[in-house]
């Protein structure tokens, strides 16, 4: 297992985590089998958004004395009214469900403000006592860090700009990223992807991922497989289905992403998911999907790694990621981005302009020019 920093929280999460949604309604023995398998693989982050008491207690029982080996995402505002999952901002109801979660697990590592998708969602959280309650939970130590979940890039940007959240759970896969930010991902999950909807990476989503890196807000990923549609020969929006390894690799290649939380519900599904850790670069390669909308990516790095190997051993995709963040505000490059760049074993200053990377790049990225710009903005010459 590999581990990545969760933004600026100081915590490190496994690059593959467990989204526990599909354990809801399953017998305890199955819950325990799945969680045991996850821990055996080194998974140390799990999402428990479900408000039902039984599934929460089954997960806690399965963890037993291993509770401190995992970081839990618990959602504030996820409620269960009349046997239906719901979203509530009514504080007495919110407190009832979240404080039950605290009773069961003792504390929550990432207290997630649940489902902030619309302008009204934003107002109901940040223009009420809801956010005050969340901040008090952190002050008391009941939650260790504040996060939120969202599916809307424009609203997510607004939430991050408040400075309150330290991390975010967001729906990321290549199909969603190539939808307009105005489109509803839930319509796509319910009705499938319509032909001709893709026009390259939506700029609002691209802005969100870069902003998260700039602000050191870590991202955990949901909807990695697009509700299974990306894996389905019948429902895929592409000429052929993607594999789970390709979907996972795509999400992990986005800026600021820490962990992909997959919805496994059996040991076998966990085993299948963890095949990613031993998959070859060829098996993980997702870039063939770009060929189907090739012109939309011309000149833009998609961090795919086709430019490698570099004779100077520069990690070109990573340098380009940091450069993209720096370009957001060249006059105020975050010190963390400059520090991360300078900690690379080989930076843009070691580029020998051989051009081998540009010959291999499928999207015509001006890599040599980018290496020079990265060193100018982020290297020691920029200080």
Short mmCIF file of C-alpha atoms in Angstrom, two decimals:
data_model
loop_
_atom_site.label_atom_id
_atom_site.label_comp_id
_atom_site.label_asym_id
_atom_site.label_seq_id
_atom_site.Cartn_x
_atom_site.Cartn_y
_atom_site.Cartn_z
CA UNK A 1 0.00 0.00 0.00
CA UNK A 2 1.07 3.57 -0.64
CA UNK A 3 0.13 6.52 1.55
CA UNK A 4 -0.35 10.21 0.78
CA UNK A 5 -0.70 13.34 2.85
CA UNK A 6 -4.25 14.53 3.44
CA UNK A 7 -3.75 18.18 2.59
CA UNK A 8 -2.19 20.03 5.51
CA UNK A 9 -3.80 17.87 8.21
CA UNK A 10 -0.55 16.05 8.95
CA UNK A 11 -2.32 12.73 8.38
CA UNK A 12 -1.40 10.17 5.73
CA UNK A 13 -4.06 8.02 4.10
CA UNK A 14 -3.84 4.85 2.03
CA UNK A 15 -4.27 5.62 -1.67
CA UNK A 16 -7.15 3.13 -1.70
CA UNK A 17 -9.69 3.35 1.08
CA UNK A 18 -13.05 1.76 1.81
CA UNK A 19 -16.36 3.45 1.18
CA UNK A 20 -18.68 1.53 3.49
CA UNK A 21 -22.01 2.38 1.86
CA UNK A 22 -22.53 -1.09 0.39
CA UNK A 23 -22.02 -2.75 3.76
CA UNK A 24 -25.34 -1.27 4.84
CA UNK A 25 -27.92 -4.02 5.29
CA UNK A 26 -25.33 -6.78 5.09
CA UNK A 27 -24.95 -9.37 7.87
CA UNK A 28 -22.25 -8.71 10.45
CA UNK A 29 -20.12 -11.63 9.25
CA UNK A 30 -19.89 -10.06 5.77
CA UNK A 31 -19.08 -6.65 7.21
CA UNK A 32 -16.27 -8.12 9.30
CA UNK A 33 -14.89 -10.13 6.38
CA UNK A 34 -14.68 -7.02 4.22
CA UNK A 35 -13.13 -4.82 6.90
CA UNK A 36 -10.62 -7.53 7.85
CA UNK A 37 -9.55 -7.73 4.20
CA UNK A 38 -9.19 -3.96 3.97
CA UNK A 39 -6.99 -3.78 7.05
CA UNK A 40 -4.86 -6.67 5.83
CA UNK A 41 -4.09 -4.65 2.71
CA UNK A 42 -3.11 -1.60 4.77
CA UNK A 43 -6.28 0.43 4.24
CA UNK A 44 -6.41 3.12 6.93
CA UNK A 45 -9.27 5.37 5.78
CA UNK A 46 -12.96 4.52 5.62
CA UNK A 47 -16.08 6.52 4.90
CA UNK A 48 -19.19 6.02 7.03
CA UNK A 49 -21.79 8.41 5.67
CA UNK A 50 -24.73 6.09 6.36
CA UNK A 51 -26.96 7.26 9.22
CA UNK A 52 -28.42 3.85 10.13
CA UNK A 53 -27.52 2.54 13.59
CA UNK A 54 -27.08 -1.10 12.61
CA UNK A 55 -24.45 -0.57 9.93
CA UNK A 56 -22.51 1.83 12.14
CA UNK A 57 -22.50 -0.63 15.03
CA UNK A 58 -21.51 -3.52 12.74
CA UNK A 59 -18.53 -1.54 11.44
CA UNK A 60 -17.48 -0.55 14.97
CA UNK A 61 -17.79 -4.16 16.15
CA UNK A 62 -15.77 -5.40 13.17
CA UNK A 63 -13.01 -2.89 13.91
CA UNK A 64 -12.98 -3.83 17.59
CA UNK A 65 -9.72 -2.80 19.23
CA UNK A 66 -8.36 -1.74 15.83
CA UNK A 67 -10.35 1.51 15.78
CA UNK A 68 -7.19 3.63 16.08
CA UNK A 69 -5.67 1.92 13.01
CA UNK A 70 -8.14 3.67 10.72
CA UNK A 71 -9.27 7.22 10.03
CA UNK A 72 -13.02 7.56 9.70
CA UNK A 73 -14.95 10.06 7.62
CA UNK A 74 -18.23 10.69 9.44
CA UNK A 75 -20.85 12.99 7.94
CA UNK A 76 -22.58 15.82 9.78
CA UNK A 77 -26.08 16.32 8.42
CA UNK A 78 -26.64 12.78 7.16
CA UNK A 79 -29.90 11.61 8.73
CA UNK A 80 -32.38 8.76 8.52
CA UNK A 81 -35.97 10.01 8.47
CA UNK A 82 -38.79 7.49 8.00
CA UNK A 83 -36.25 4.83 6.99
CA UNK A 84 -34.91 7.05 4.19
CA UNK A 85 -31.49 8.68 3.95
CA UNK A 86 -31.86 12.41 4.03
CA UNK A 87 -29.93 15.65 4.42
CA UNK A 88 -30.76 17.86 7.38
CA UNK A 89 -29.52 21.24 8.58
CA UNK A 90 -31.92 21.25 11.53
CA UNK A 91 -29.46 21.28 14.43
CA UNK A 92 -31.37 19.10 16.90
CA UNK A 93 -31.73 16.39 14.22
CA UNK A 94 -28.15 16.83 13.02
CA UNK A 95 -26.83 16.53 16.57
CA UNK A 96 -28.93 13.43 17.25
CA UNK A 97 -27.42 11.48 14.37
CA UNK A 98 -23.86 12.74 14.63
CA UNK A 99 -23.61 12.36 18.37
CA UNK A 100 -24.81 8.78 17.99
CA UNK A 101 -21.91 8.30 15.57
CA UNK A 102 -19.57 9.68 18.24
CA UNK A 103 -21.05 7.32 20.81
CA UNK A 104 -20.37 4.35 18.57
CA UNK A 105 -16.86 5.26 17.39
CA UNK A 106 -15.60 7.52 20.18
CA UNK A 107 -14.29 10.21 17.85
CA UNK A 108 -14.32 10.98 14.15
CA UNK A 109 -11.13 11.80 12.29
CA UNK A 110 -12.73 13.79 9.46
CA UNK A 111 -16.05 15.44 10.29
CA UNK A 112 -17.63 15.95 6.88
CA UNK A 113 -20.26 18.63 6.32
CA UNK A 114 -22.63 16.50 4.30
CA UNK A 115 -23.64 17.12 0.68
CA UNK A 116 -22.97 20.81 -0.09
CA UNK A 117 -23.97 20.93 -3.75
CA UNK A 118 -26.13 24.00 -4.30
CA UNK A 119 -26.18 27.65 -3.35
CA UNK A 120 -28.96 26.86 -0.89
CA UNK A 121 -26.87 24.05 0.62
CA UNK A 122 -24.05 26.54 1.06
CA UNK A 123 -26.28 29.09 2.77
CA UNK A 124 -27.85 26.46 5.03
CA UNK A 125 -24.38 25.55 6.29
CA UNK A 126 -22.40 28.78 6.32
CA UNK A 127 -25.15 31.28 7.08
CA UNK A 128 -26.58 29.35 10.03
CA UNK A 129 -25.34 27.84 13.28
CA UNK A 130 -24.55 24.61 11.44
CA UNK A 131 -20.95 25.64 10.77
CA UNK A 132 -20.61 26.92 14.35
CA UNK A 133 -21.61 23.47 15.60
CA UNK A 134 -19.04 21.84 13.33
CA UNK A 135 -16.26 24.14 14.50
CA UNK A 136 -17.23 23.47 18.12
CA UNK A 137 -16.96 19.72 17.50
CA UNK A 138 -13.36 20.25 16.38
CA UNK A 139 -12.54 22.51 19.34
CA UNK A 140 -13.85 19.79 21.67
CA UNK A 141 -11.77 17.11 19.93
CA UNK A 142 -14.84 15.12 18.88
CA UNK A 143 -13.67 15.54 15.29
CA UNK A 144 -10.01 15.97 14.46
CA UNK A 145 -10.40 17.76 11.12
CA UNK A 146 -13.22 19.47 9.21
CA UNK A 147 -14.15 18.33 5.72
CA UNK A 148 -17.15 18.37 3.42
CA UNK A 149 -18.66 16.35 0.61
CA UNK A 150 -19.84 17.73 -2.71
CA UNK A 151 -20.54 16.83 -6.33
CA UNK A 152 -20.64 20.39 -7.70
CA UNK A 153 -17.31 22.06 -8.55
CA UNK A 154 -18.62 25.62 -8.41
CA UNK A 155 -20.14 25.19 -4.96
CA UNK A 156 -17.07 23.27 -3.77
CA UNK A 157 -14.80 26.17 -4.75
CA UNK A 158 -16.97 28.53 -2.73
CA UNK A 159 -16.79 26.25 0.31
CA UNK A 160 -13.02 25.98 0.10
CA UNK A 161 -12.67 29.75 -0.16
CA UNK A 162 -14.24 30.07 3.33
CA UNK A 163 -11.06 28.58 4.78
CA UNK A 164 -13.07 26.26 7.03
CA UNK A 165 -12.52 22.80 5.47
CA UNK A 166 -9.19 20.99 5.51
CA UNK A 167 -10.29 18.27 3.11
CA UNK A 168 -13.06 17.37 0.71
CA UNK A 169 -14.80 14.26 -0.59
CA UNK A 170 -15.62 14.73 -4.26
CA UNK A 171 -16.92 12.64 -7.16
CA UNK A 172 -14.08 12.11 -9.63
CA UNK A 173 -13.85 10.00 -12.77
CA UNK A 174 -12.97 10.93 -16.37
CA UNK A 175 -16.59 11.03 -17.54
CA UNK A 176 -17.67 13.41 -14.78
CA UNK A 177 -14.59 15.55 -15.35
CA UNK A 178 -15.51 15.94 -19.02
CA UNK A 179 -19.08 16.97 -18.28
CA UNK A 180 -20.08 20.60 -18.04
CA UNK A 181 -20.10 21.79 -14.43
CA UNK A 182 -23.75 22.71 -15.06
CA UNK A 183 -24.67 19.09 -15.77
CA UNK A 184 -26.11 16.87 -13.05
CA UNK A 185 -23.99 13.82 -12.39
CA UNK A 186 -27.04 12.19 -10.82
CA UNK A 187 -28.90 12.40 -14.11
CA UNK A 188 -25.98 10.56 -15.71
CA UNK A 189 -25.96 7.94 -12.98
CA UNK A 190 -29.70 7.40 -13.39
CA UNK A 191 -30.04 7.71 -17.16
CA UNK A 192 -26.57 7.12 -18.58
CA UNK A 193 -24.21 9.40 -20.47
CA UNK A 194 -25.54 11.03 -23.61
CA UNK A 195 -23.52 10.92 -26.82
CA UNK A 196 -21.50 14.02 -27.60
CA UNK A 197 -21.50 15.44 -24.06
CA UNK A 198 -17.73 15.44 -23.66
CA UNK A 199 -15.67 18.48 -24.58
CA UNK A 200 -12.44 18.02 -22.64
CA UNK A 201 -11.88 18.52 -18.93
CA UNK A 202 -14.40 21.01 -17.58
CA UNK A 203 -12.50 24.16 -16.57
CA UNK A 204 -14.44 24.48 -13.32
CA UNK A 205 -13.36 21.02 -12.24
CA UNK A 206 -9.78 21.71 -13.28
CA UNK A 207 -9.87 24.94 -11.28
CA UNK A 208 -11.21 23.07 -8.24
CA UNK A 209 -8.41 20.48 -8.19
CA UNK A 210 -5.75 23.16 -8.62
CA UNK A 211 -7.32 25.29 -5.90
CA UNK A 212 -7.28 22.33 -3.51
CA UNK A 213 -3.58 21.89 -4.12
CA UNK A 214 -2.97 25.60 -3.69
CA UNK A 215 -4.93 25.72 -0.41
CA UNK A 216 -3.60 22.32 0.76
CA UNK A 217 -7.08 20.82 0.92
CA UNK A 218 -6.84 17.05 0.47
CA UNK A 219 -9.37 15.19 -1.69
CA UNK A 220 -10.85 11.77 -1.10
CA UNK A 221 -12.71 10.35 -4.08
CA UNK A 222 -16.20 8.88 -4.45
CA UNK A 223 -18.00 7.67 -7.60
CA UNK A 224 -14.68 6.44 -9.01
CA UNK A 225 -16.42 4.01 -11.37
CA UNK A 226 -19.36 6.28 -12.20
CA UNK A 227 -21.82 4.02 -10.44
CA UNK A 228 -20.35 1.09 -12.37
CA UNK A 229 -21.22 2.58 -15.75
CA UNK A 230 -17.60 3.15 -16.75
CA UNK A 231 -16.93 -0.58 -16.25
CA UNK A 232 -20.01 -1.73 -18.15
CA UNK A 233 -19.89 -2.68 -21.85
CA UNK A 234 -23.55 -1.68 -22.07
CA UNK A 235 -23.37 1.70 -20.30
CA UNK A 236 -19.85 2.99 -20.92
CA UNK A 237 -19.73 6.42 -22.61
CA UNK A 238 -16.58 5.36 -24.45
CA UNK A 239 -15.90 2.93 -27.27
CA UNK A 240 -15.13 0.25 -24.72
CA UNK A 241 -15.42 -0.04 -20.93
CA UNK A 242 -12.64 1.11 -18.65
CA UNK A 243 -11.13 -1.22 -16.07
CA UNK A 244 -11.21 -0.59 -12.34
CA UNK A 245 -7.42 -0.07 -12.36
CA UNK A 246 -7.76 2.60 -15.05
CA UNK A 247 -10.49 4.42 -13.13
CA UNK A 248 -8.51 4.31 -9.89
CA UNK A 249 -5.35 5.50 -11.63
CA UNK A 250 -7.20 8.36 -13.27
CA UNK A 251 -8.53 9.62 -9.92
CA UNK A 252 -5.15 9.26 -8.23
CA UNK A 253 -3.52 11.32 -10.99
CA UNK A 254 -5.71 14.37 -10.27
CA UNK A 255 -4.09 17.19 -8.26
CA UNK A 256 -4.65 17.09 -4.47
CA UNK A 257 -6.17 13.59 -4.49
CA UNK A 258 -5.15 11.54 -1.47
CA UNK A 259 -7.30 8.44 -1.56
CA UNK A 260 -9.88 6.65 -3.71
CA UNK A 261 -12.66 5.20 -1.56
CA UNK A 262 -14.06 2.17 -3.34
CA UNK A 263 -17.39 0.62 -2.35
CA UNK A 264 -16.35 -2.98 -1.73
CA UNK A 265 -18.75 -5.25 0.13
CA UNK A 266 -16.92 -8.60 0.14
CA UNK A 267 -13.38 -9.90 0.55
CA UNK A 268 -13.36 -10.90 -3.14
CA UNK A 269 -14.26 -7.37 -4.23
CA UNK A 270 -11.52 -6.00 -1.99
CA UNK A 271 -9.04 -8.44 -3.54
CA UNK A 272 -10.08 -7.36 -7.04
CA UNK A 273 -9.70 -3.69 -6.18
CA UNK A 274 -6.29 -4.20 -4.63
CA UNK A 275 -5.00 -5.73 -7.85
CA UNK A 276 -4.36 -2.08 -8.72
CA UNK A 277 -1.35 -2.11 -6.40
CA UNK A 278 0.42 -4.70 -8.55
CA UNK A 279 -0.94 -3.62 -11.94
CA UNK A 280 1.51 -2.67 -14.68
CA UNK A 281 1.66 0.83 -16.12
CA UNK A 282 0.05 -0.59 -19.26
CA UNK A 283 -2.83 -2.04 -17.26
CA UNK A 284 -3.40 1.31 -15.51
CA UNK A 285 -3.16 3.43 -18.66
CA UNK A 286 -6.39 5.38 -19.13
CA UNK A 287 -5.25 7.79 -21.83
CA UNK A 288 -6.95 5.97 -24.70
CA UNK A 289 -10.17 7.70 -23.61
CA UNK A 290 -8.65 11.04 -24.57
CA UNK A 291 -8.16 9.88 -28.12
CA UNK A 292 -11.93 9.91 -28.49
CA UNK A 293 -12.01 13.67 -27.83
CA UNK A 294 -8.38 14.30 -28.74
CA UNK A 295 -8.61 17.88 -29.96
CA UNK A 296 -10.00 19.06 -26.63
CA UNK A 297 -6.71 18.21 -24.88
CA UNK A 298 -4.25 19.56 -27.43
CA UNK A 299 -1.40 21.37 -25.68
CA UNK A 300 -2.61 20.52 -22.15
CA UNK A 301 -0.87 18.12 -19.80
CA UNK A 302 -3.23 15.45 -18.44
CA UNK A 303 -0.52 13.97 -16.16
CA UNK A 304 -0.65 10.64 -17.97
CA UNK A 305 3.09 9.86 -17.92
CA UNK A 306 3.43 8.95 -21.59
CA UNK A 307 6.36 11.37 -21.76
CA UNK A 308 8.47 9.09 -19.55
CA UNK A 309 11.16 7.94 -19.25
CA UNK A 310 13.17 11.13 -19.03
CA UNK A 311 16.96 10.74 -19.48
CA UNK A 312 17.41 13.30 -16.69
CA UNK A 313 14.97 11.36 -14.49
CA UNK A 314 12.59 14.32 -14.18
CA UNK A 315 9.07 13.39 -13.06
CA UNK A 316 7.55 15.47 -15.83
CA UNK A 317 3.88 14.98 -14.91
CA UNK A 318 4.51 16.08 -11.32
CA UNK A 319 6.47 19.13 -12.42
CA UNK A 320 3.60 20.05 -14.74
CA UNK A 321 1.10 19.66 -11.87
CA UNK A 322 3.04 22.08 -9.68
CA UNK A 323 3.44 24.45 -12.61
CA UNK A 324 -0.32 24.45 -13.24
CA UNK A 325 -0.91 25.39 -9.59
CA UNK A 326 1.69 28.15 -9.72
CA UNK A 327 0.06 29.59 -12.84
CA UNK A 328 -3.14 30.24 -10.86
CA UNK A 329 -1.40 33.22 -9.23
CA UNK A 330 2.18 33.73 -10.35
CA UNK A 331 2.64 36.64 -7.95
CA UNK A 332 1.63 34.61 -4.89
CA UNK A 333 2.78 31.03 -5.39
CA UNK A 334 2.01 29.09 -2.19
CA UNK A 335 5.20 28.28 -0.25
CA UNK A 336 4.05 24.66 0.04
CA UNK A 337 4.00 24.28 -3.76
CA UNK A 338 7.46 25.77 -4.09
CA UNK A 339 8.68 23.51 -1.28
CA UNK A 340 7.18 20.40 -2.89
CA UNK A 341 8.77 21.30 -6.22
CA UNK A 342 12.18 21.91 -4.68
CA UNK A 343 12.00 18.59 -2.81
CA UNK A 344 11.84 16.68 -6.12
CA UNK A 345 15.00 14.75 -6.82
CA UNK A 346 15.13 16.25 -10.31
CA UNK A 347 13.53 19.53 -11.32
CA UNK A 348 13.01 21.47 -14.51
CA UNK A 349 16.52 22.91 -14.26
CA UNK A 350 17.89 19.48 -15.20
CA UNK A 351 16.00 19.39 -18.51
CA UNK A 352 18.50 18.90 -21.36
CA UNK A 353 15.92 19.78 -24.02
CA UNK A 354 16.45 16.48 -25.82
CA UNK A 355 12.82 16.47 -26.98
CA UNK A 356 12.21 12.76 -26.38
CA UNK A 357 9.31 13.58 -24.06
CA UNK A 358 7.63 15.84 -26.61
CA UNK A 359 7.93 13.13 -29.27
CA UNK A 360 6.02 10.73 -27.00
CA UNK A 361 3.39 13.18 -25.72
CA UNK A 362 0.04 12.38 -27.38
CA UNK A 363 -1.28 15.91 -26.78
CA UNK A 364 1.48 18.17 -28.07
CA UNK A 365 2.38 19.65 -24.69
CA UNK A 366 5.35 22.09 -24.90
CA UNK A 367 7.23 20.18 -22.20
CA UNK A 368 10.63 21.80 -22.65
CA UNK A 369 9.08 25.25 -22.34
CA UNK A 370 7.14 24.09 -19.28
CA UNK A 371 10.30 22.82 -17.56
CA UNK A 372 11.91 26.23 -18.00
CA UNK A 373 8.83 28.02 -16.69
CA UNK A 374 8.55 25.67 -13.71
CA UNK A 375 12.13 26.36 -12.70
CA UNK A 376 11.60 30.10 -13.13
CA UNK A 377 8.44 30.15 -10.99
CA UNK A 378 9.27 27.44 -8.47
CA UNK A 379 13.00 26.77 -8.51
CA UNK A 380 15.76 28.38 -6.49
CA UNK A 381 16.19 31.06 -9.12
CA UNK A 382 12.69 32.29 -8.24
CA UNK A 383 13.61 33.08 -4.63
#
